[in-house]
Amino acid sequence: MFKKILIANRGEIALRVIRACKELDIGTVAVDSEADRDSLHVRFADEEVCIGPARAAESYLAPKRIIAACEVTGADAVHPGYGFLAENADFSEMCAASNLHFIGPTPEAIRAMGDKALAKKMMQRAGVPVVPGSDGVIDSFDAARAVAADVGYPLIVKASAGGGGRGMRLVKVPAELERAFSTASAEAQAAFGNGEVYIERFVLRPRHVEIQLLADNYGQIVHFGERDCTLQRRHQKLLEESPSPVMTPALRARMGDAAVLGAQHVGYRGAGTVEFLLDDRHEFYFMEMNTRIQVEHPVSEEQADVDLIKEQIRVAAGEPLGYTQEDIKWSGHTIECRVNAEDPERDFRPAPGTITSFHIPGGHGVRVDTHAYAGYVIPPHYDSMIAKLIVRGRSREEAIRKMRRALDEFIIEGIPTTIPFHRKVLDDADFVSGQFDTGFVERFLNRDTQSKPVKV
Ligand code: MV4
């Protein structure tokens, strides 16, 4: 097992990893920027190294500074968390070259899944359902026109180097194709230094459902069921839940098997997530694979009663899984609300500042993952998420009631947060029914008046 892990991240995820390390008797090194010296991850780690100024490019995104911090402290492994360097194949190679274990998949897997067109091809070859479209990237408008005639409209042009909603163009009619193809490619070239694009049929009113995976170094892979992340705004997830309100045991088995099959095909190791689009006919299609632990991992932890970070560290250290798919059981219902320092009344504008009072909800089935506290100053340089509120109940109805109660108890003063937004969503008839798609949040926000709160 590792002796000392350096956590190359900040905020709640840094704290989350430190907690797992403590329970595994592994030493911890926190790194921080000059803007994060008062952060809780620094307080709770065994050691701290300040790696640079507030600007992420000179601190959390600076591979050399992080590797230097490992060398001075004698850390033997690096946990990248999510964001920052978590899906940077070059960084994982630099770690290996410095005799450091990067806690994550191989650089080859990170690279392959980061190339969205290649990832889709590999998944298709493995037998995972994909959205009908071009066979890989398209290099001319003539080729695009030929594919479009086959695929039909509406269609979507996606950047190979994009992902997470970046570099996409919806094309409703043939007349829009040429512009969409050239602007998508030019934008991708400017944003990612790679102008390659591919084409897919546009799946109407889908849900976003993803499968949590864990693979050891010996080819054993299990899944921990799904998370429904349909509730998003501009590709930012706001609320996640498990099970998906539209899931059936048969669909879960098929989706879980598909995700495991795809991961086996790419020789996957570690924790990962396969994202699917799910249409209204219960057909699902591979969307992307995330080669990191995700923000919403606690939903699966609560649902399947597992500490995914500890498991991720164990398999990275070379331990075999030690259990099979049949050993994994899920029960009840889990919901997570992301609490962001943003003003829902002002287009969710980030609102950093000082938290003057902070009271965390508690009670049975309530979990809060946060690095914030009363008096904490939220720096303006990073992500605006300050807490995750996770509740579980025996049923979706019980979880909704518990979430309403917990949101009412969560007191944060000094800055605006997304708590009032979540509270309204939890009263919404369409949310409560479970019958919604990725357009829910936009429709909800554009409504003149909120519908009467519904009981569950
Ligand atoms: C799609 C799609 C419809 N059809 N692909 C958005 C994020 C990126 N991972 C892919 N995305 C989409 N791809 C096809 N062929 C609709 C979306 C999409 C979406 C997906 C999941 C959650 C929210 C979304 C919001 C808008 C568009």
Coordinates of C-alpha atoms and ligand atoms in Angstrom, one line a residue:
M1 CA 0.0 0.0 0.0
F2 CA 1.1 3.6 -0.5
K3 CA 2.8 5.3 2.4
K4 CA 2.1 8.9 1.6
I5 CA -0.4 10.4 -0.9
L6 CA -0.1 13.9 -2.3
I7 CA -3.6 15.3 -3.1
A8 CA -3.2 17.5 -6.2
N9 CA -6.4 19.3 -5.7
R10 CA -8.3 21.7 -3.4
G11 CA -11.8 22.2 -1.9
E12 CA -14.2 19.4 -0.9
I13 CA -12.6 16.7 -3.0
A14 CA -9.1 17.3 -1.4
L15 CA -10.8 16.9 2.0
R16 CA -12.7 13.8 0.8
V17 CA -9.4 12.1 -0.3
I18 CA -7.6 13.0 2.9
R19 CA -10.4 11.4 4.9
A20 CA -10.1 8.2 2.9
C21 CA -6.3 8.2 3.3
K22 CA -6.6 8.6 7.1
E23 CA -8.9 5.5 7.3
L24 CA -6.4 3.6 5.3
D25 CA -3.5 4.7 7.5
I26 CA -1.8 6.6 4.6
G27 CA 0.0 9.8 5.2
T28 CA -1.3 12.9 3.4
V29 CA 0.2 15.9 1.7
A30 CA -2.0 18.9 0.9
V31 CA -0.9 21.3 -1.8
D32 CA -2.4 24.8 -1.8
S33 CA -2.2 28.1 -3.7
E34 CA -1.7 31.4 -1.9
A35 CA -5.4 31.9 -2.1
D36 CA -6.2 28.6 -0.2
R37 CA -4.0 28.8 2.9
D38 CA -7.1 28.9 5.1
S39 CA -8.8 26.0 3.4
L40 CA -9.8 22.9 5.5
H41 CA -7.8 20.5 3.3
V42 CA -4.7 22.2 4.5
R43 CA -5.8 21.9 8.1
F44 CA -6.6 18.2 8.0
A45 CA -3.6 17.0 6.0
D46 CA -0.4 15.8 7.7
E47 CA 1.8 18.1 5.6
E48 CA 1.3 21.1 3.4
V49 CA 3.2 22.5 0.5
C50 CA 2.3 25.9 -0.9
I51 CA 2.9 25.4 -4.7
G52 CA 2.2 28.9 -6.1
P53 CA 0.0 31.9 -6.6
A54 CA -3.8 31.8 -6.9
R55 CA -3.8 31.4 -10.6
A56 CA -4.4 27.7 -11.2
A57 CA -2.0 27.6 -14.2
E58 CA 0.8 28.4 -11.8
S59 CA -0.4 26.1 -9.0
Y60 CA -3.0 23.3 -9.3
L61 CA -2.4 23.0 -13.0
A62 CA 1.4 23.1 -12.8
P63 CA 2.7 19.5 -13.1
K64 CA 6.3 20.4 -12.3
R65 CA 5.3 22.2 -9.1
I66 CA 3.2 19.2 -8.0
I67 CA 5.9 16.7 -8.7
A68 CA 8.5 18.9 -6.9
A69 CA 6.1 18.9 -3.9
C70 CA 6.1 15.1 -4.0
E71 CA 9.9 15.0 -4.0
V72 CA 10.3 17.3 -1.0
T73 CA 7.7 15.4 1.1
G74 CA 8.6 11.9 -0.1
A75 CA 5.0 11.2 -1.3
D76 CA 4.8 7.9 -3.3
A77 CA 1.5 8.5 -5.0
V78 CA -0.6 11.4 -6.3
H79 CA -4.4 11.6 -6.2
P80 CA -5.6 14.1 -8.8
G81 CA -9.3 14.4 -7.6
Y82 CA -11.5 15.8 -10.4
G83 CA -10.8 18.7 -12.7
F84 CA -7.3 20.3 -12.8
L85 CA -4.8 17.5 -13.9
A86 CA -7.2 14.6 -13.3
E87 CA -7.5 13.7 -17.1
N88 CA -4.1 14.9 -18.2
A89 CA -2.3 12.0 -19.8
D90 CA 1.0 13.9 -19.9
F91 CA 0.9 14.6 -16.2
S92 CA 0.3 10.9 -15.4
E93 CA 3.3 10.1 -17.6
M94 CA 5.4 12.7 -15.8
C95 CA 4.4 11.1 -12.5
A96 CA 5.5 7.6 -13.7
A97 CA 8.8 9.1 -14.9
S98 CA 9.3 10.4 -11.4
N99 CA 8.5 7.1 -9.8
L100 CA 5.2 8.3 -8.5
H101 CA 1.9 6.3 -8.7
F102 CA -0.7 8.4 -10.5
I103 CA -4.1 7.3 -8.9
G104 CA -6.0 6.8 -12.1
P105 CA -6.1 4.8 -15.3
T106 CA -3.1 4.5 -17.7
P107 CA -2.1 7.5 -19.9
E108 CA -3.2 5.4 -22.9
A109 CA -6.7 5.1 -21.6
I110 CA -6.9 8.8 -20.6
R111 CA -5.7 9.8 -24.1
A112 CA -8.1 7.4 -25.9
M113 CA -11.1 8.5 -23.9
G114 CA -10.2 12.2 -24.2
D115 CA -10.4 11.8 -28.0
K116 CA -14.2 11.7 -28.2
A117 CA -14.4 10.3 -31.8
L118 CA -11.8 7.6 -31.0
A119 CA -13.6 6.7 -27.7
K120 CA -16.8 6.3 -29.6
K121 CA -15.1 4.0 -32.2
M122 CA -13.5 1.9 -29.4
M123 CA -16.8 1.5 -27.6
Q124 CA -18.6 0.6 -30.9
R125 CA -16.0 -2.1 -31.6
A126 CA -16.6 -3.4 -28.1
G127 CA -20.3 -3.8 -28.8
V128 CA -21.5 -0.8 -26.8
P129 CA -24.5 1.0 -28.4
V130 CA -23.5 4.3 -30.0
V131 CA -25.6 7.0 -31.7
P132 CA -25.8 6.4 -35.4
G133 CA -23.4 8.9 -37.2
S134 CA -20.1 9.3 -39.1
D135 CA -17.5 6.5 -38.8
G136 CA -15.0 8.7 -36.9
V137 CA -14.0 12.2 -37.8
I138 CA -15.1 13.9 -41.0
D139 CA -12.5 15.8 -43.0
S140 CA -14.5 17.6 -45.7
F141 CA -17.8 19.2 -46.2
D142 CA -18.6 16.7 -49.0
A143 CA -18.1 13.9 -46.5
A144 CA -20.3 15.7 -44.0
R145 CA -23.1 16.1 -46.6
A146 CA -22.9 12.4 -47.4
V147 CA -23.1 11.3 -43.8
A148 CA -25.9 13.8 -43.1
A149 CA -28.0 12.4 -45.9
D150 CA -27.7 9.0 -44.3
V151 CA -28.1 10.1 -40.6
G152 CA -31.0 12.5 -41.2
Y153 CA -32.0 15.6 -39.3
P154 CA -31.7 17.0 -36.7
L155 CA -28.1 16.1 -36.3
I156 CA -25.2 17.3 -34.1
V157 CA -21.7 18.2 -35.0
K158 CA -19.3 17.4 -32.1
A159 CA -15.6 18.3 -31.7
S160 CA -13.3 15.3 -31.2
A161 CA -11.3 17.2 -28.6
G162 CA -14.4 18.6 -26.9
G163 CA -16.6 16.9 -24.4
G164 CA -18.9 17.9 -21.6
G165 CA -20.9 20.0 -24.0
R166 CA -18.0 22.1 -25.4
G167 CA -17.7 22.3 -29.1
M168 CA -21.1 21.1 -30.2
R169 CA -23.4 22.4 -33.0
L170 CA -27.0 21.4 -33.5
V171 CA -28.1 21.2 -37.1
K172 CA -31.9 21.2 -37.7
V173 CA -32.1 21.4 -41.5
P174 CA -29.7 20.7 -44.4
A175 CA -29.2 24.4 -45.2
E176 CA -27.5 24.9 -41.8
L177 CA -25.0 22.1 -42.3
E178 CA -22.1 23.9 -44.1
R179 CA -22.0 26.7 -41.6
A180 CA -22.3 24.4 -38.6
F181 CA -19.5 22.1 -39.9
S182 CA -17.1 25.0 -40.6
T183 CA -17.8 27.0 -37.4
A184 CA -17.7 23.9 -35.2
S185 CA -14.3 22.9 -36.7
A186 CA -12.9 26.5 -36.5
E187 CA -14.0 26.8 -32.9
A188 CA -12.6 23.5 -31.9
Q189 CA -9.3 24.4 -33.6
A190 CA -9.2 27.7 -31.6
A191 CA -10.3 26.2 -28.3
F192 CA -8.5 22.8 -28.3
G193 CA -5.9 23.2 -31.1
N194 CA -7.7 20.3 -32.8
G195 CA -10.4 21.1 -35.4
E196 CA -11.6 17.5 -35.9
V197 CA -15.3 16.9 -35.8
Y198 CA -17.8 14.1 -36.1
I199 CA -21.5 13.8 -36.7
E200 CA -24.3 12.1 -34.9
R201 CA -28.1 11.9 -35.1
F202 CA -29.5 14.3 -32.5
V203 CA -31.2 12.4 -29.7
L204 CA -34.4 14.3 -28.8
R205 CA -35.2 15.1 -25.1
P206 CA -32.7 12.6 -23.7
R207 CA -31.7 11.9 -20.1
H208 CA -28.1 11.7 -18.9
V209 CA -27.5 8.4 -17.1
E210 CA -24.1 7.3 -16.2
I211 CA -22.6 4.1 -14.8
Q212 CA -19.9 4.1 -12.1
L213 CA -17.1 1.6 -12.7
L214 CA -14.2 0.2 -10.7
A215 CA -11.5 -1.9 -12.3
D216 CA -8.5 -3.5 -10.7
N217 CA -5.1 -4.1 -12.4
Y218 CA -6.0 -7.7 -13.2
G219 CA -9.0 -7.2 -15.6
Q220 CA -11.7 -7.5 -13.0
I221 CA -14.4 -4.8 -13.4
V222 CA -17.6 -4.1 -11.5
H223 CA -20.2 -1.4 -11.7
F224 CA -22.1 0.3 -8.9
G225 CA -25.3 1.1 -10.8
E226 CA -26.3 4.4 -12.3
R227 CA -26.6 8.0 -11.5
D228 CA -29.2 10.1 -13.3
C229 CA -27.6 13.5 -14.0
T230 CA -30.3 14.8 -16.3
L231 CA -30.8 18.0 -14.2
Q232 CA -28.2 20.3 -15.7
R233 CA -27.9 23.9 -16.7
R234 CA -25.6 24.8 -19.5
H235 CA -23.8 21.5 -19.1
Q236 CA -23.3 22.1 -15.4
K237 CA -24.8 19.4 -13.3
L238 CA -27.0 20.7 -10.4
L239 CA -28.7 17.6 -8.9
E240 CA -27.9 13.9 -9.3
E241 CA -29.8 10.9 -8.1
S242 CA -29.8 7.2 -8.1
P243 CA -31.7 5.1 -9.1
S244 CA -32.7 7.0 -12.2
P245 CA -36.5 7.5 -11.9
V246 CA -36.9 5.7 -15.3
M247 CA -34.6 2.8 -14.5
T248 CA -35.7 -0.8 -14.5
P249 CA -33.7 -3.8 -13.2
A250 CA -33.4 -5.1 -16.8
L251 CA -32.3 -1.7 -18.2
R252 CA -29.7 -1.4 -15.4
A253 CA -28.3 -4.8 -16.1
R254 CA -28.0 -4.0 -19.9
M255 CA -26.5 -0.6 -19.3
G256 CA -24.1 -1.9 -16.6
D257 CA -23.0 -4.8 -18.8
A258 CA -22.4 -2.4 -21.7
A259 CA -20.3 -0.1 -19.5
V260 CA -18.2 -3.0 -18.1
L261 CA -17.8 -4.4 -21.6
G262 CA -16.5 -1.1 -23.0
A263 CA -14.1 -0.6 -20.1
Q264 CA -12.8 -4.2 -20.5
H265 CA -12.2 -3.5 -24.2
V266 CA -10.0 -0.4 -23.5
G267 CA -8.1 -2.2 -20.7
Y268 CA -9.5 0.2 -18.1
R269 CA -8.0 0.4 -14.6
G270 CA -9.3 2.4 -11.6
A271 CA -12.5 4.3 -11.1
G272 CA -14.3 5.6 -14.1
T273 CA -17.7 6.5 -15.5
V274 CA -19.4 5.7 -18.7
E275 CA -22.0 8.3 -19.7
F276 CA -25.1 7.4 -21.7
L277 CA -27.9 9.3 -23.4
L278 CA -31.2 7.6 -22.7
D279 CA -34.1 8.3 -25.0
D280 CA -37.8 8.1 -24.3
R281 CA -38.0 4.6 -25.8
H282 CA -35.4 3.4 -23.2
E283 CA -32.7 3.0 -25.9
F284 CA -29.3 4.1 -24.5
Y285 CA -26.2 5.3 -26.4
F286 CA -22.6 5.8 -25.3
M287 CA -21.8 9.5 -24.9
E288 CA -18.4 9.8 -23.2
M289 CA -16.2 8.0 -20.7
N290 CA -14.8 10.0 -17.8
T291 CA -11.4 8.7 -16.6
R292 CA -11.6 10.2 -13.1
I293 CA -13.5 10.1 -9.9
Q294 CA -16.5 12.5 -10.3
V295 CA -18.1 15.2 -8.3
E296 CA -21.2 13.1 -7.9
H297 CA -19.5 9.9 -6.7
P298 CA -21.1 10.1 -3.2
V299 CA -24.5 9.2 -4.8
S300 CA -23.1 5.8 -5.7
E301 CA -21.3 5.5 -2.4
E302 CA -24.6 5.9 -0.5
Q303 CA -26.6 3.8 -2.9
A304 CA -24.2 0.8 -2.9
D305 CA -22.7 1.4 0.6
V306 CA -19.1 1.6 -0.6
D307 CA -16.2 4.1 -0.1
L308 CA -15.2 4.7 -3.7
I309 CA -12.2 6.7 -2.9
K310 CA -10.8 4.0 -0.6
E311 CA -11.5 1.4 -3.3
Q312 CA -9.9 3.6 -5.9
I313 CA -6.7 3.9 -3.8
R314 CA -6.7 0.2 -3.0
V315 CA -6.9 -0.9 -6.7
A316 CA -4.3 1.8 -7.7
A317 CA -1.9 0.2 -5.2
G318 CA -2.3 -3.1 -6.9
E319 CA -4.8 -4.8 -4.7
P320 CA -7.3 -7.1 -6.4
L321 CA -11.0 -6.1 -6.2
G322 CA -11.8 -9.0 -3.9
Y323 CA -15.5 -9.1 -4.9
T324 CA -17.6 -9.6 -8.0
Q325 CA -20.7 -7.9 -9.5
E326 CA -23.0 -10.3 -7.6
D327 CA -21.6 -8.9 -4.3
I328 CA -22.7 -5.3 -5.1
K329 CA -26.2 -4.4 -3.8
W330 CA -27.9 -1.1 -4.0
S331 CA -31.0 0.0 -2.1
G332 CA -33.3 2.9 -1.4
H333 CA -32.8 6.3 -3.2
T334 CA -30.1 8.9 -3.0
I335 CA -30.2 12.5 -4.2
E336 CA -27.3 15.0 -4.3
C337 CA -27.7 18.8 -4.6
R338 CA -24.7 20.9 -5.5
V339 CA -24.5 24.0 -3.4
N340 CA -22.7 26.6 -5.4
A341 CA -21.7 30.2 -4.4
E342 CA -23.8 31.5 -7.3
D343 CA -26.8 33.8 -7.6
P344 CA -29.7 32.0 -9.2
E345 CA -31.5 35.4 -9.5
R346 CA -28.6 36.7 -11.6
D347 CA -28.1 34.0 -14.2
F348 CA -26.2 31.8 -11.7
R349 CA -23.4 34.3 -11.6
P350 CA -20.5 33.2 -9.4
A351 CA -20.6 35.1 -6.1
P352 CA -17.4 34.5 -4.1
G353 CA -17.0 36.3 -0.8
T354 CA -17.0 35.7 2.9
I355 CA -19.4 33.1 4.5
T356 CA -20.6 34.9 7.6
S357 CA -22.6 32.0 9.0
F358 CA -22.7 28.3 8.1
H359 CA -25.0 25.7 9.6
I360 CA -24.9 22.2 8.2
P361 CA -28.0 20.0 8.2
G362 CA -27.9 16.7 9.9
G363 CA -30.0 13.8 11.0
H364 CA -30.6 10.3 9.6
G365 CA -29.6 9.8 6.0
V366 CA -28.0 13.2 5.6
R367 CA -24.4 13.8 4.4
V368 CA -22.6 17.0 3.6
D369 CA -19.2 17.1 1.8
T370 CA -17.7 20.5 2.1
H371 CA -14.5 22.4 2.8
A372 CA -16.4 25.6 3.9
Y373 CA -17.1 26.9 7.4
A374 CA -18.3 30.1 9.0
G375 CA -15.7 32.8 8.3
Y376 CA -14.4 31.0 5.2
V377 CA -13.5 33.4 2.3
I378 CA -14.4 31.8 -1.0
P379 CA -11.6 32.8 -3.4
P380 CA -12.8 34.1 -6.8
H381 CA -10.2 32.0 -8.8
Y382 CA -11.8 28.6 -8.8
D383 CA -15.0 26.6 -9.2
S384 CA -18.0 28.0 -7.3
M385 CA -19.1 24.7 -5.7
I386 CA -18.8 25.0 -1.9
A387 CA -20.8 21.9 -0.7
K388 CA -22.6 18.8 -1.8
L389 CA -25.7 17.8 0.2
I390 CA -26.5 14.1 -0.2
V391 CA -29.5 12.5 1.3
R392 CA -30.8 8.9 1.2
G393 CA -34.2 7.5 1.9
R394 CA -35.9 4.2 1.4
S395 CA -37.8 5.5 -1.6
R396 CA -37.6 8.5 -4.0
E397 CA -40.4 10.1 -2.1
E398 CA -38.7 9.8 1.2
A399 CA -35.4 11.1 -0.3
I400 CA -37.3 14.1 -1.7
R401 CA -38.9 14.9 1.6
K402 CA -35.6 14.5 3.4
M403 CA -33.8 16.8 0.9
R404 CA -36.5 19.5 1.3
R405 CA -36.0 19.3 5.1
A406 CA -32.2 19.3 4.8
L407 CA -32.2 22.3 2.4
D408 CA -34.4 24.2 4.8
E409 CA -31.9 23.5 7.6
F410 CA -28.8 24.5 5.5
I411 CA -28.0 28.1 6.5
I412 CA -25.4 29.9 4.6
E413 CA -25.1 33.7 5.1
G414 CA -22.9 36.3 3.5
I415 CA -23.1 35.0 -0.1
P416 CA -26.0 33.8 -2.4
T417 CA -26.2 30.1 -3.1
T418 CA -28.1 27.6 -5.2
I419 CA -30.0 26.4 -2.1
P420 CA -33.2 28.3 -2.9
F421 CA -33.1 27.1 -6.5
H422 CA -32.9 23.5 -5.3
R423 CA -35.7 24.0 -2.8
K424 CA -38.0 25.2 -5.6
V425 CA -37.0 22.3 -7.9
L426 CA -37.9 19.8 -5.2
D427 CA -41.4 21.3 -5.1
D428 CA -41.9 21.1 -8.8
A429 CA -44.5 18.7 -10.2
D430 CA -42.4 17.6 -13.1
F431 CA -39.3 16.9 -10.9
V432 CA -41.4 15.0 -8.4
S433 CA -43.0 12.9 -11.2
G434 CA -39.5 12.0 -12.4
Q435 CA -40.6 12.5 -16.0
F436 CA -38.1 15.2 -17.2
D437 CA -35.3 15.5 -19.7
T438 CA -32.1 17.6 -20.2
G439 CA -34.3 20.6 -21.1
F440 CA -35.9 20.7 -17.6
V441 CA -33.9 23.4 -15.9
E442 CA -34.2 25.9 -18.8
R443 CA -38.0 25.4 -19.0
F444 CA -38.2 25.7 -15.2
L445 CA -36.3 29.0 -15.2
N446 CA -38.2 30.4 -18.1
R447 CA -41.6 29.8 -16.4
D448 CA -43.3 33.1 -15.4
T449 CA -44.6 31.7 -12.2
Q450 CA -43.7 28.6 -10.3
S451 CA -46.3 26.0 -10.2
K452 CA -48.0 25.3 -6.9
P453 CA -45.6 23.2 -4.7
V454 CA -46.6 19.6 -4.9
K455 CA -46.6 17.1 -2.1
V456 CA -45.1 13.7 -2.5
Ligands
MV4_1 C1 -25.9 14.7 -27.6 C2 -27.3 15.1 -27.4 C3 -28.2 14.7 -28.3 N1 -27.8 13.8 -29.3 N2 -25.6 13.9 -28.6 C4 -24.0 17.3 -24.1 C5 -22.8 17.1 -23.3 C6 -22.0 16.1 -24.2 N3 -21.4 15.1 -23.3 C7 -22.9 15.6 -25.2 N4 -24.1 16.3 -25.0 C8 -25.2 15.9 -25.8 N5 -25.0 15.1 -26.8 C9 -26.6 13.5 -29.5 N6 -26.2 12.7 -30.5 C10 -27.6 16.0 -26.4 C11 -26.5 16.4 -25.6 C12 -26.9 17.3 -24.5 C13 -26.9 17.0 -23.2 C14 -26.5 15.7 -22.8 C15 -26.5 15.3 -21.5 C16 -27.0 16.2 -20.5 C17 -27.4 17.5 -20.9 C18 -27.3 17.9 -22.2 C19 -27.8 19.1 -22.6 C20 -27.8 19.5 -23.9 C21 -27.3 18.6 -24.9

